[in-house]
GROMACS .gro file of C-alpha atoms in nm:
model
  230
    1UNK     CA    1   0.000   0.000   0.000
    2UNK     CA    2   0.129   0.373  -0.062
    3UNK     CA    3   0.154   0.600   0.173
    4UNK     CA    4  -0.136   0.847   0.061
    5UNK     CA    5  -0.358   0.568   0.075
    6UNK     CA    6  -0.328   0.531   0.381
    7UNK     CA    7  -0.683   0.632   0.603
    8UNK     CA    8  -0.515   0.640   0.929
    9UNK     CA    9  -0.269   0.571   1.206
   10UNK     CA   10  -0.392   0.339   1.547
   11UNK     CA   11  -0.206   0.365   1.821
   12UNK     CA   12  -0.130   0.152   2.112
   13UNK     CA   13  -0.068   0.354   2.423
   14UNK     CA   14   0.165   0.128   2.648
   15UNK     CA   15   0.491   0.093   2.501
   16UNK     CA   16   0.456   0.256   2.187
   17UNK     CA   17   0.342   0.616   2.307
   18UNK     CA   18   0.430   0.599   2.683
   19UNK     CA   19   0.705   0.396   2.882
   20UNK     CA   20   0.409   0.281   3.120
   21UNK     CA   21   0.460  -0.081   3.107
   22UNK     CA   22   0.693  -0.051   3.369
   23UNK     CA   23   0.392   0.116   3.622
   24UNK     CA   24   0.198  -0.161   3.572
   25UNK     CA   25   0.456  -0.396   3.626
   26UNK     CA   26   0.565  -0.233   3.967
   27UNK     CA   27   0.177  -0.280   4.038
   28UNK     CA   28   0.219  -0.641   3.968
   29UNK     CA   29   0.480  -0.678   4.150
   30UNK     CA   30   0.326  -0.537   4.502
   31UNK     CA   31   0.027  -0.731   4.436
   32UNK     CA   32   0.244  -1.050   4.355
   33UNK     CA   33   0.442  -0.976   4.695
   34UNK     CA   34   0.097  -0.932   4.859
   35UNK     CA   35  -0.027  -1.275   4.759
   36UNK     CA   36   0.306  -1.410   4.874
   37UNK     CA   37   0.384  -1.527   4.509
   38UNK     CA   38   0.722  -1.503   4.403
   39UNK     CA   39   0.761  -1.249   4.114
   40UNK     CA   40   1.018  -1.346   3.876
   41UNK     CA   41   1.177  -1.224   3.510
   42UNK     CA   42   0.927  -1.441   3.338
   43UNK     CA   43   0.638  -1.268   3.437
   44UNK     CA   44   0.782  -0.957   3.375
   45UNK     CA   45   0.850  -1.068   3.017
   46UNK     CA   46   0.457  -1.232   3.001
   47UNK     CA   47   0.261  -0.956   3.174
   48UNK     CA   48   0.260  -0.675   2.907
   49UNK     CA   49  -0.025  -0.692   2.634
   50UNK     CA   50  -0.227  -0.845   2.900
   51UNK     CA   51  -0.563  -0.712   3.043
   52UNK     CA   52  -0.611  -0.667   3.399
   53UNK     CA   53  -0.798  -0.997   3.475
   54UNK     CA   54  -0.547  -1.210   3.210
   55UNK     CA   55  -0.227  -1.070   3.445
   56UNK     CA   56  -0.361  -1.201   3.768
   57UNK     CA   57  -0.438  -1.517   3.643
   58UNK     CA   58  -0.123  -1.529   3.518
   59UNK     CA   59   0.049  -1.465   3.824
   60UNK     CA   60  -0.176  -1.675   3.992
   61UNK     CA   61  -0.120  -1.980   3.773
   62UNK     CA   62   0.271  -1.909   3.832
   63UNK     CA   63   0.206  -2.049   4.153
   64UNK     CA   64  -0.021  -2.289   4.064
   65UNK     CA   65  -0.297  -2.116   4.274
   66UNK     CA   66  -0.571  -2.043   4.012
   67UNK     CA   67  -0.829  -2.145   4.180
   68UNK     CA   68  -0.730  -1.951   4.536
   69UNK     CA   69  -0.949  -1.655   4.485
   70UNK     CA   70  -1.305  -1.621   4.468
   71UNK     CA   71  -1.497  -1.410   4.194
   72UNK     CA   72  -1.522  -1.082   4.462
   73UNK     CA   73  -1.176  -1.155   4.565
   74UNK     CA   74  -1.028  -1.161   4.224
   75UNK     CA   75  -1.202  -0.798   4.127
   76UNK     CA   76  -1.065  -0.685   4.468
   77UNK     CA   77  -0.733  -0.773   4.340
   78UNK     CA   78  -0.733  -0.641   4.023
   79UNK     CA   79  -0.941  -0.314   4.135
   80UNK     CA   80  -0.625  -0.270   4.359
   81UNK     CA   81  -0.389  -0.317   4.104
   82UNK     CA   82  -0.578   0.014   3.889
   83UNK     CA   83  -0.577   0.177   4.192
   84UNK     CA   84  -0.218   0.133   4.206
   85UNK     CA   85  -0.139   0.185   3.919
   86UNK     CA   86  -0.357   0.502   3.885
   87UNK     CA   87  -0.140   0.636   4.152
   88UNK     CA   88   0.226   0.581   3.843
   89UNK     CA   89  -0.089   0.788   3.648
   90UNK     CA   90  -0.127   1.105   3.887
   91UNK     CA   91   0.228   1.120   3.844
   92UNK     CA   92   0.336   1.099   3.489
   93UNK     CA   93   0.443   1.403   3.234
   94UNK     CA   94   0.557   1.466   2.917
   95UNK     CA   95   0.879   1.304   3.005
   96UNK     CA   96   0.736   0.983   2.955
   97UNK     CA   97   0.648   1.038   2.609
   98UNK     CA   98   0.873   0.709   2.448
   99UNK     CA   99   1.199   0.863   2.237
  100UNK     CA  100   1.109   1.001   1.902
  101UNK     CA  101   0.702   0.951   1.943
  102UNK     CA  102   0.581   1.356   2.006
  103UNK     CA  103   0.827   1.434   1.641
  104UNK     CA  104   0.666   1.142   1.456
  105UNK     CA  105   0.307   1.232   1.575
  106UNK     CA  106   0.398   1.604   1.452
  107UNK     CA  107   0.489   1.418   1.124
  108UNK     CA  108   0.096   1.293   1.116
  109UNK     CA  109  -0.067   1.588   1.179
  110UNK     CA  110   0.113   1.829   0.938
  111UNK     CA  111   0.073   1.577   0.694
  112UNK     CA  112  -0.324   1.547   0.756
  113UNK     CA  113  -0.366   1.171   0.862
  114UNK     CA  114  -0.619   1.102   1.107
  115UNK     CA  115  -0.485   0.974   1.492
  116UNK     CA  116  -0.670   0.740   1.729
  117UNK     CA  117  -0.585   0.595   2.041
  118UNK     CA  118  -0.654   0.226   2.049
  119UNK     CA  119  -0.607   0.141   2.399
  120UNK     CA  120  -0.845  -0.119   2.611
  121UNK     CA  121  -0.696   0.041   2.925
  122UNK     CA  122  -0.943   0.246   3.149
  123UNK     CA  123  -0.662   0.494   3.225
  124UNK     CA  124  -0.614   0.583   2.865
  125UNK     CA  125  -0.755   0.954   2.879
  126UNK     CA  126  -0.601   1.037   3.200
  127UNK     CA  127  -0.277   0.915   3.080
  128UNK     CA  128  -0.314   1.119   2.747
  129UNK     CA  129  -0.343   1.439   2.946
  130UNK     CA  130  -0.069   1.394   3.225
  131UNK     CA  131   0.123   1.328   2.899
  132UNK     CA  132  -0.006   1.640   2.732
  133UNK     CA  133  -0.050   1.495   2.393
  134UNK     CA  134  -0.473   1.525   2.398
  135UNK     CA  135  -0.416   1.757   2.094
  136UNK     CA  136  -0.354   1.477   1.895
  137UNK     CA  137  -0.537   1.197   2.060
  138UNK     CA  138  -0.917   1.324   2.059
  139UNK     CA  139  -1.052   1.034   1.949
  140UNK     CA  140  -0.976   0.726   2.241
  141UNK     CA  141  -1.215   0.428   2.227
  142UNK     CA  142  -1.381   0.428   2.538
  143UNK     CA  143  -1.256   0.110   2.704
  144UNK     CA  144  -1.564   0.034   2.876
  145UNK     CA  145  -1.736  -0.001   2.528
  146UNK     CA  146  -1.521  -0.358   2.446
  147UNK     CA  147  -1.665  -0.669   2.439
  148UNK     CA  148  -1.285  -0.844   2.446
  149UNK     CA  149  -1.002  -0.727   2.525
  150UNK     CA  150  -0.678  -0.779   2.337
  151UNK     CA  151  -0.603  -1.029   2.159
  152UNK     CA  152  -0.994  -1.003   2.057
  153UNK     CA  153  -0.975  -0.741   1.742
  154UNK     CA  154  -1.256  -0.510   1.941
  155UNK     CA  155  -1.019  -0.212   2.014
  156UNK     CA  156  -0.913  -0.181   1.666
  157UNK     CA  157  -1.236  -0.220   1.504
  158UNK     CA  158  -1.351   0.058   1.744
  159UNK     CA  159  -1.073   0.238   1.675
  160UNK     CA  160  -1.081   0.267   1.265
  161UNK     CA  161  -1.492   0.301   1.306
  162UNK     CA  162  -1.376   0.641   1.497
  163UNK     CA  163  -1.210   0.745   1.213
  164UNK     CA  164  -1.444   0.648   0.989
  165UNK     CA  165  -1.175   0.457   0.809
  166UNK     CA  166  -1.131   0.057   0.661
  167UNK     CA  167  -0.912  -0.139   0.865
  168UNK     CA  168  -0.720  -0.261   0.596
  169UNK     CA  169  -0.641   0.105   0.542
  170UNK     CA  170  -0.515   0.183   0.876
  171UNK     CA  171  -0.148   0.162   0.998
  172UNK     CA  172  -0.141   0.036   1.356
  173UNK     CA  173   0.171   0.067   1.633
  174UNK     CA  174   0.178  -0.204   1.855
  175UNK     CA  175   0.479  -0.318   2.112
  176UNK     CA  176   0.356  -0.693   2.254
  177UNK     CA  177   0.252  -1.048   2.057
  178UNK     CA  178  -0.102  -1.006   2.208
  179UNK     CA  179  -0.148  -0.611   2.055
  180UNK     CA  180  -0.041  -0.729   1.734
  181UNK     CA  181  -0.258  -1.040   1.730
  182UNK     CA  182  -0.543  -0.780   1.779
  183UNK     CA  183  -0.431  -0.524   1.518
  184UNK     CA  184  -0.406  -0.831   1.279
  185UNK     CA  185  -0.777  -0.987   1.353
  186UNK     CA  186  -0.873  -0.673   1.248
  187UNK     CA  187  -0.716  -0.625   0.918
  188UNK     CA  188  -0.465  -0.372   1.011
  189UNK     CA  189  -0.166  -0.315   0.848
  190UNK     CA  190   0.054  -0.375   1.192
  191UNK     CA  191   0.386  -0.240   1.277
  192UNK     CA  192   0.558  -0.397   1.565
  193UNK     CA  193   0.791  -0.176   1.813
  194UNK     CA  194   0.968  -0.414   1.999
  195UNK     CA  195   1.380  -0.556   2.041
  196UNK     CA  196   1.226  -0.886   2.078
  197UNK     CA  197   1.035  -1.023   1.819
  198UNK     CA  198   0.663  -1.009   1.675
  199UNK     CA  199   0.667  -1.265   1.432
  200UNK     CA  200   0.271  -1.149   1.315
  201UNK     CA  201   0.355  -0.818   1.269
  202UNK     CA  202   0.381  -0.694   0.896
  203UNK     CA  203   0.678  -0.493   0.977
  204UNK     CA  204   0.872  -0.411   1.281
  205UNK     CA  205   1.118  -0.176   1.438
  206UNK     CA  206   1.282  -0.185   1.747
  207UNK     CA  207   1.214   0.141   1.869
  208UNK     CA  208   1.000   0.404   1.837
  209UNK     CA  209   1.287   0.660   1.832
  210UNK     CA  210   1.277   0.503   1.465
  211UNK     CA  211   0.916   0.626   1.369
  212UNK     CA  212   0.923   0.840   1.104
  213UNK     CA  213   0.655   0.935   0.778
  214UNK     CA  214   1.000   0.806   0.571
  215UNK     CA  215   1.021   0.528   0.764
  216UNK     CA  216   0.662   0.429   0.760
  217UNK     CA  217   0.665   0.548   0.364
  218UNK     CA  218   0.962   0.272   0.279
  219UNK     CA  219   0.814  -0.013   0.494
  220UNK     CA  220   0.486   0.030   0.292
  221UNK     CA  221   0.690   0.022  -0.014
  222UNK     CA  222   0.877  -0.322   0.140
  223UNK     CA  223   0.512  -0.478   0.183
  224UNK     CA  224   0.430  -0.420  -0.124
  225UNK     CA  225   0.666  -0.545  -0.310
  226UNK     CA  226   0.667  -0.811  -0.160
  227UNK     CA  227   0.242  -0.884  -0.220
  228UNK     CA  228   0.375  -0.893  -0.544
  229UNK     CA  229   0.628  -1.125  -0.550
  230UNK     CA  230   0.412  -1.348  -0.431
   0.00000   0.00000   0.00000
């Protein structure tokens, strides 16, 4: 696909806009100590892309305790976990816009494609203004309007309806294996943003301090060209 076809951009928030992963993993971790379960590099490496309820049963299963919580107790948990994590929130600024992300959204806008923020997380807004970037992100899909969370394609779908845009038009920016599953189900054109790698993604880079219209404009070309090779 070219460039000037394309009908939008869909961001991720987490990782791709913000350095927040590493809130939410803090929060994790207290909860984890809470429980008494042992927090270790391998659920720091599983937890991102994951939606509230997915982490703690992750952690959870770690131990080989899913079953120790009932229903109430389990939203306790994970209303703690916001609650902590809301907390990283109250206290974030522009400095925790991700390298090379405020120049490349610039990029966008003086080049007139349409932004959304494709986000499941309830924090999303309140994130977008302690990083100041709501001039760019007015259109958020309200989180509380999903049916499924990531993986599920919901946010994405929501997300290109808000631009009023085809999915298979859209460029989306995703960091984790489970937010580029999503952008995929949808139809998205997907790049990844990530040192490890996202095998499902159509392109990726390992950085955002990468992102740039030139960038995006010669990975387009790479795709492509190599549609029709096949």
């Amino acid at each position: 696909m070219q460039l000037e076809k394309v009908q939008g951009f869909l961001f991720d928030l987490h990782g791709v806009i913000a350095d927040s992963w590493q809130y939410h993993l803090a929060s994790w971790r207290t909860i984890a100590e809470e429980l008494a379960i042992p927090w270790t590099p391998a659920l720091a490496k599983a937890l991102p892309g994951m939606s509230r309820q997915a982490s703690l049963e992750t952690i959870l299963a770690s131990a080989q305790e899913s079953g120790r919580l009932l229903p109430d107790e389990f939203k306790a948990v994970t209303d703690h976990e916001n609650a902590l994590y809301r907390q990283y929130v109250a206290a974030m600024t522009p400095a925790n816009r991700l390298p090379g992300i405020t120049a490349f959204l610039d990029q966008l806008v003086a080049a007139g494609y349409p932004l959304a923020l494709a986000s499941a997380s309830t924090n999303a807004r309140a994130e977008i203004e302690r990083l100041g970037l709501q001039d760019y992100f007015s259109r958020i899909v309200p989180a509380e309007s999903l049916a499924a969370a990531k993986p599920a394609p919901d946010v994405y779908l929501a997300a290109a309806q808000l631009l009023d845009a085809d999915t298979r038009a859209c460029v989306a920016l995703e960091d984790t294996l489970t937010g580029v599953a999503a952008a995929k189900a949808a139809g998205c054109i997907t790049i990844g943003l990530n040192r490890d790698p996202l095998p499902a993604a159509d392109a990726q880079l390992t950085s955002t301090a990468e992102l740039s219209l030139a960038t995006v404009r010669r990975v387009l070309g790479q795709l492509t060209r190599s549609t029709e090779t096949l």
